[in-house]
Amino acid sequence: MQVAGDSDATIIVLRVRSGSDEVQRGAYVRKTRITIGRDAYTDIQLDDATVSRVHGVIYRKREGFSLHDRSSNGLRVNGHTAGAHLLRDGDVIEIGRYRVHVEVYADCESSFHDRAVAEGWTMDDARTICAG
């Protein structure tokens, strides 16, 4: 795994947990904007009254993945209140009763696509993960 600041770190995996249960996961290869919130149109939907319609947004930038708080309730990263945060592999975003675990992978991990498909992951561009 790579840190988000590495130039070849282009796949971000978000695993959403509520308590000890993983309730959602997604791998994002090409999206430049990933939304997290309560509304159905968000990329990561969190069903909790304390979560804003669009609670946070992750932007893909040259230096890595940048999380921005768009809520009035706030969010935390690794236990600290964060308005904006450059995400790194292993970070944990706390929103309402949910914990979003961040994994960042290099551009092409040969077994990543097959493993993700076998586990039933939601992916924004499944076949291009290792194209090239």
PDB file of C-alpha atoms in Angstrom:
ATOM      1  CA  MET A   1       0.000   0.000   0.000  1.00  0.00           C
ATOM      2  CA  GLN A   2       1.057   3.553  -0.697  1.00  0.00           C
ATOM      3  CA  VAL A   3       0.479   6.844   1.061  1.00  0.00           C
ATOM      4  CA  ALA A   4      -1.863   9.281  -0.603  1.00  0.00           C
ATOM      5  CA  GLY A   5       0.899  11.743  -1.407  1.00  0.00           C
ATOM      6  CA  ASP A   6       2.740   9.311  -3.695  1.00  0.00           C
ATOM      7  CA  SER A   7       2.295  10.207  -7.347  1.00  0.00           C
ATOM      8  CA  ASP A   8       1.287   6.667  -8.323  1.00  0.00           C
ATOM      9  CA  ALA A   9      -1.259   6.212  -5.504  1.00  0.00           C
ATOM     10  CA  THR A  10      -4.410   6.334  -7.582  1.00  0.00           C
ATOM     11  CA  ILE A  11      -6.859   3.864  -6.049  1.00  0.00           C
ATOM     12  CA  ILE A  12      -8.677   4.796  -2.864  1.00  0.00           C
ATOM     13  CA  VAL A  13     -10.712   2.163  -1.039  1.00  0.00           C
ATOM     14  CA  LEU A  14     -13.280   3.278   1.539  1.00  0.00           C
ATOM     15  CA  ARG A  15     -14.611   0.672   3.989  1.00  0.00           C
ATOM     16  CA  VAL A  16     -17.574   1.880   6.038  1.00  0.00           C
ATOM     17  CA  ARG A  17     -18.146   0.335   9.453  1.00  0.00           C
ATOM     18  CA  SER A  18     -20.932   0.716  11.971  1.00  0.00           C
ATOM     19  CA  GLY A  19     -19.768  -0.854  15.208  1.00  0.00           C
ATOM     20  CA  SER A  20     -17.874  -3.999  14.210  1.00  0.00           C
ATOM     21  CA  ASP A  21     -19.859  -4.553  10.985  1.00  0.00           C
ATOM     22  CA  GLU A  22     -18.630  -3.488   7.545  1.00  0.00           C
ATOM     23  CA  VAL A  23     -21.749  -2.010   5.954  1.00  0.00           C
ATOM     24  CA  GLN A  24     -20.345  -0.642   2.698  1.00  0.00           C
ATOM     25  CA  ARG A  25     -17.150  -0.517   0.668  1.00  0.00           C
ATOM     26  CA  GLY A  26     -16.076   1.111  -2.539  1.00  0.00           C
ATOM     27  CA  ALA A  27     -12.952   1.360  -4.686  1.00  0.00           C
ATOM     28  CA  TYR A  28     -12.501   4.571  -6.647  1.00  0.00           C
ATOM     29  CA  VAL A  29     -10.137   4.621  -9.589  1.00  0.00           C
ATOM     30  CA  ARG A  30     -11.120   7.565 -11.758  1.00  0.00           C
ATOM     31  CA  LYS A  31     -13.510   9.726  -9.759  1.00  0.00           C
ATOM     32  CA  THR A  32     -12.113  13.156  -8.952  1.00  0.00           C
ATOM     33  CA  ARG A  33     -14.843  13.871  -6.359  1.00  0.00           C
ATOM     34  CA  ILE A  34     -16.268  11.338  -3.877  1.00  0.00           C
ATOM     35  CA  THR A  35     -19.226  12.479  -1.785  1.00  0.00           C
ATOM     36  CA  ILE A  36     -20.153  11.132   1.648  1.00  0.00           C
ATOM     37  CA  GLY A  37     -23.506  11.868   3.241  1.00  0.00           C
ATOM     38  CA  ARG A  38     -27.093  10.949   3.984  1.00  0.00           C
ATOM     39  CA  ASP A  39     -28.619  11.605   0.545  1.00  0.00           C
ATOM     40  CA  ALA A  40     -29.111   8.755  -1.914  1.00  0.00           C
ATOM     41  CA  TYR A  41     -27.062  10.518  -4.605  1.00  0.00           C
ATOM     42  CA  THR A  42     -23.852  10.500  -2.540  1.00  0.00           C
ATOM     43  CA  ASP A  43     -21.145   7.970  -3.405  1.00  0.00           C
ATOM     44  CA  ILE A  44     -20.974   6.749   0.207  1.00  0.00           C
ATOM     45  CA  GLN A  45     -24.447   6.890   1.759  1.00  0.00           C
ATOM     46  CA  LEU A  46     -24.692   6.941   5.576  1.00  0.00           C
ATOM     47  CA  ASP A  47     -28.136   6.400   7.090  1.00  0.00           C
ATOM     48  CA  ASP A  48     -27.961   8.486  10.273  1.00  0.00           C
ATOM     49  CA  ALA A  49     -29.919  11.610  11.273  1.00  0.00           C
ATOM     50  CA  THR A  50     -26.697  13.258  12.527  1.00  0.00           C
ATOM     51  CA  VAL A  51     -25.135  12.970   9.057  1.00  0.00           C
ATOM     52  CA  SER A  52     -25.665  15.901   6.675  1.00  0.00           C
ATOM     53  CA  ARG A  53     -27.039  15.390   3.164  1.00  0.00           C
ATOM     54  CA  VAL A  54     -23.507  15.959   1.872  1.00  0.00           C
ATOM     55  CA  HIS A  55     -21.342  15.668   4.959  1.00  0.00           C
ATOM     56  CA  GLY A  56     -17.912  15.472   3.376  1.00  0.00           C
ATOM     57  CA  VAL A  57     -16.209  15.436   0.000  1.00  0.00           C
ATOM     58  CA  ILE A  58     -12.965  13.730  -0.987  1.00  0.00           C
ATOM     59  CA  TYR A  59     -11.150  15.354  -3.900  1.00  0.00           C
ATOM     60  CA  ARG A  60      -8.463  13.592  -5.937  1.00  0.00           C
ATOM     61  CA  LYS A  61      -5.598  16.064  -6.231  1.00  0.00           C
ATOM     62  CA  ARG A  62      -2.064  15.793  -7.537  1.00  0.00           C
ATOM     63  CA  GLU A  63      -0.707  15.515  -3.994  1.00  0.00           C
ATOM     64  CA  GLY A  64      -3.246  12.853  -2.983  1.00  0.00           C
ATOM     65  CA  PHE A  65      -6.801  12.598  -1.674  1.00  0.00           C
ATOM     66  CA  SER A  66      -8.095  15.611   0.241  1.00  0.00           C
ATOM     67  CA  LEU A  67     -11.121  15.358   2.572  1.00  0.00           C
ATOM     68  CA  HIS A  68     -13.246  18.472   3.171  1.00  0.00           C
ATOM     69  CA  ASP A  69     -16.004  18.843   5.779  1.00  0.00           C
ATOM     70  CA  ARG A  70     -19.241  20.232   4.277  1.00  0.00           C
ATOM     71  CA  SER A  71     -21.416  19.752   7.360  1.00  0.00           C
ATOM     72  CA  SER A  72     -22.543  21.711  10.376  1.00  0.00           C
ATOM     73  CA  ASN A  73     -21.961  18.707  12.670  1.00  0.00           C
ATOM     74  CA  GLY A  74     -18.292  18.254  11.813  1.00  0.00           C
ATOM     75  CA  LEU A  75     -16.218  15.176  11.210  1.00  0.00           C
ATOM     76  CA  ARG A  76     -13.112  13.661  12.727  1.00  0.00           C
ATOM     77  CA  VAL A  77     -10.044  12.008  11.249  1.00  0.00           C
ATOM     78  CA  ASN A  78      -8.054   9.704  13.514  1.00  0.00           C
ATOM     79  CA  GLY A  79      -9.870  11.116  16.532  1.00  0.00           C
ATOM     80  CA  HIS A  80      -9.213  14.796  15.724  1.00  0.00           C
ATOM     81  CA  THR A  81     -11.698  17.359  14.392  1.00  0.00           C
ATOM     82  CA  ALA A  82     -10.881  18.130  10.770  1.00  0.00           C
ATOM     83  CA  GLY A  83     -12.180  20.798   8.409  1.00  0.00           C
ATOM     84  CA  ALA A  84      -9.800  19.638   5.681  1.00  0.00           C
ATOM     85  CA  HIS A  85      -7.329  16.771   5.759  1.00  0.00           C
ATOM     86  CA  LEU A  86      -4.929  15.153   3.265  1.00  0.00           C
ATOM     87  CA  LEU A  87      -5.862  11.486   3.606  1.00  0.00           C
ATOM     88  CA  ARG A  88      -3.242   8.808   4.097  1.00  0.00           C
ATOM     89  CA  ASP A  89      -3.436   5.044   4.029  1.00  0.00           C
ATOM     90  CA  GLY A  90      -4.833   3.838   7.358  1.00  0.00           C
ATOM     91  CA  ASP A  91      -6.747   7.010   8.252  1.00  0.00           C
ATOM     92  CA  VAL A  92     -10.165   6.614   9.878  1.00  0.00           C
ATOM     93  CA  ILE A  93     -12.883   9.195   9.150  1.00  0.00           C
ATOM     94  CA  GLU A  94     -15.594   9.449  11.816  1.00  0.00           C
ATOM     95  CA  ILE A  95     -19.017  10.702  10.709  1.00  0.00           C
ATOM     96  CA  GLY A  96     -21.994  10.179  13.000  1.00  0.00           C
ATOM     97  CA  ARG A  97     -22.061   6.536  14.096  1.00  0.00           C
ATOM     98  CA  TYR A  98     -19.910   5.460  11.142  1.00  0.00           C
ATOM     99  CA  ARG A  99     -16.177   4.934  10.710  1.00  0.00           C
ATOM    100  CA  VAL A 100     -14.774   5.113   7.182  1.00  0.00           C
ATOM    101  CA  HIS A 101     -11.454   3.274   6.909  1.00  0.00           C
ATOM    102  CA  VAL A 102      -9.171   4.590   4.166  1.00  0.00           C
ATOM    103  CA  GLU A 103      -6.860   2.388   2.083  1.00  0.00           C
ATOM    104  CA  VAL A 104      -4.693   3.818  -0.688  1.00  0.00           C
ATOM    105  CA  TYR A 105      -3.170   1.564  -3.361  1.00  0.00           C
ATOM    106  CA  ALA A 106      -0.649   2.111  -6.130  1.00  0.00           C
ATOM    107  CA  ASP A 107      -1.940   2.454  -9.686  1.00  0.00           C
ATOM    108  CA  CYS A 108      -1.819  -1.237 -10.544  1.00  0.00           C
ATOM    109  CA  GLU A 109      -1.935  -4.083  -8.091  1.00  0.00           C
ATOM    110  CA  SER A 110      -2.229  -7.211 -10.227  1.00  0.00           C
ATOM    111  CA  SER A 111      -4.546  -9.050  -7.864  1.00  0.00           C
ATOM    112  CA  PHE A 112      -6.575  -6.038  -6.723  1.00  0.00           C
ATOM    113  CA  HIS A 113      -9.256  -6.216  -9.432  1.00  0.00           C
ATOM    114  CA  ASP A 114      -9.865  -9.970  -9.074  1.00  0.00           C
ATOM    115  CA  ARG A 115     -10.007  -9.755  -5.283  1.00  0.00           C
ATOM    116  CA  ALA A 116     -12.387  -6.783  -5.383  1.00  0.00           C
ATOM    117  CA  VAL A 117     -14.743  -8.483  -7.853  1.00  0.00           C
ATOM    118  CA  ALA A 118     -14.686 -11.739  -5.871  1.00  0.00           C
ATOM    119  CA  GLU A 119     -15.618  -9.863  -2.694  1.00  0.00           C
ATOM    120  CA  GLY A 120     -18.455  -7.966  -4.438  1.00  0.00           C
ATOM    121  CA  TRP A 121     -16.984  -4.470  -4.100  1.00  0.00           C
ATOM    122  CA  THR A 122     -18.588  -1.423  -5.641  1.00  0.00           C
ATOM    123  CA  MET A 123     -16.075   0.027  -8.092  1.00  0.00           C
ATOM    124  CA  ASP A 124     -16.311   3.124 -10.260  1.00  0.00           C
ATOM    125  CA  ASP A 125     -14.321   1.655 -13.177  1.00  0.00           C
ATOM    126  CA  ALA A 126     -13.722  -2.019 -12.516  1.00  0.00           C
ATOM    127  CA  ARG A 127     -11.806  -3.133 -15.603  1.00  0.00           C
ATOM    128  CA  THR A 128      -9.358  -0.220 -15.866  1.00  0.00           C
ATOM    129  CA  ILE A 129      -7.690  -0.770 -12.496  1.00  0.00           C
ATOM    130  CA  CYS A 130      -4.757  -2.604 -14.064  1.00  0.00           C
ATOM    131  CA  ALA A 131      -5.094  -1.454 -17.654  1.00  0.00           C
ATOM    132  CA  GLY A 132      -2.141   0.098 -19.199  1.00  0.00           C
TER     133      GLY A 132
END
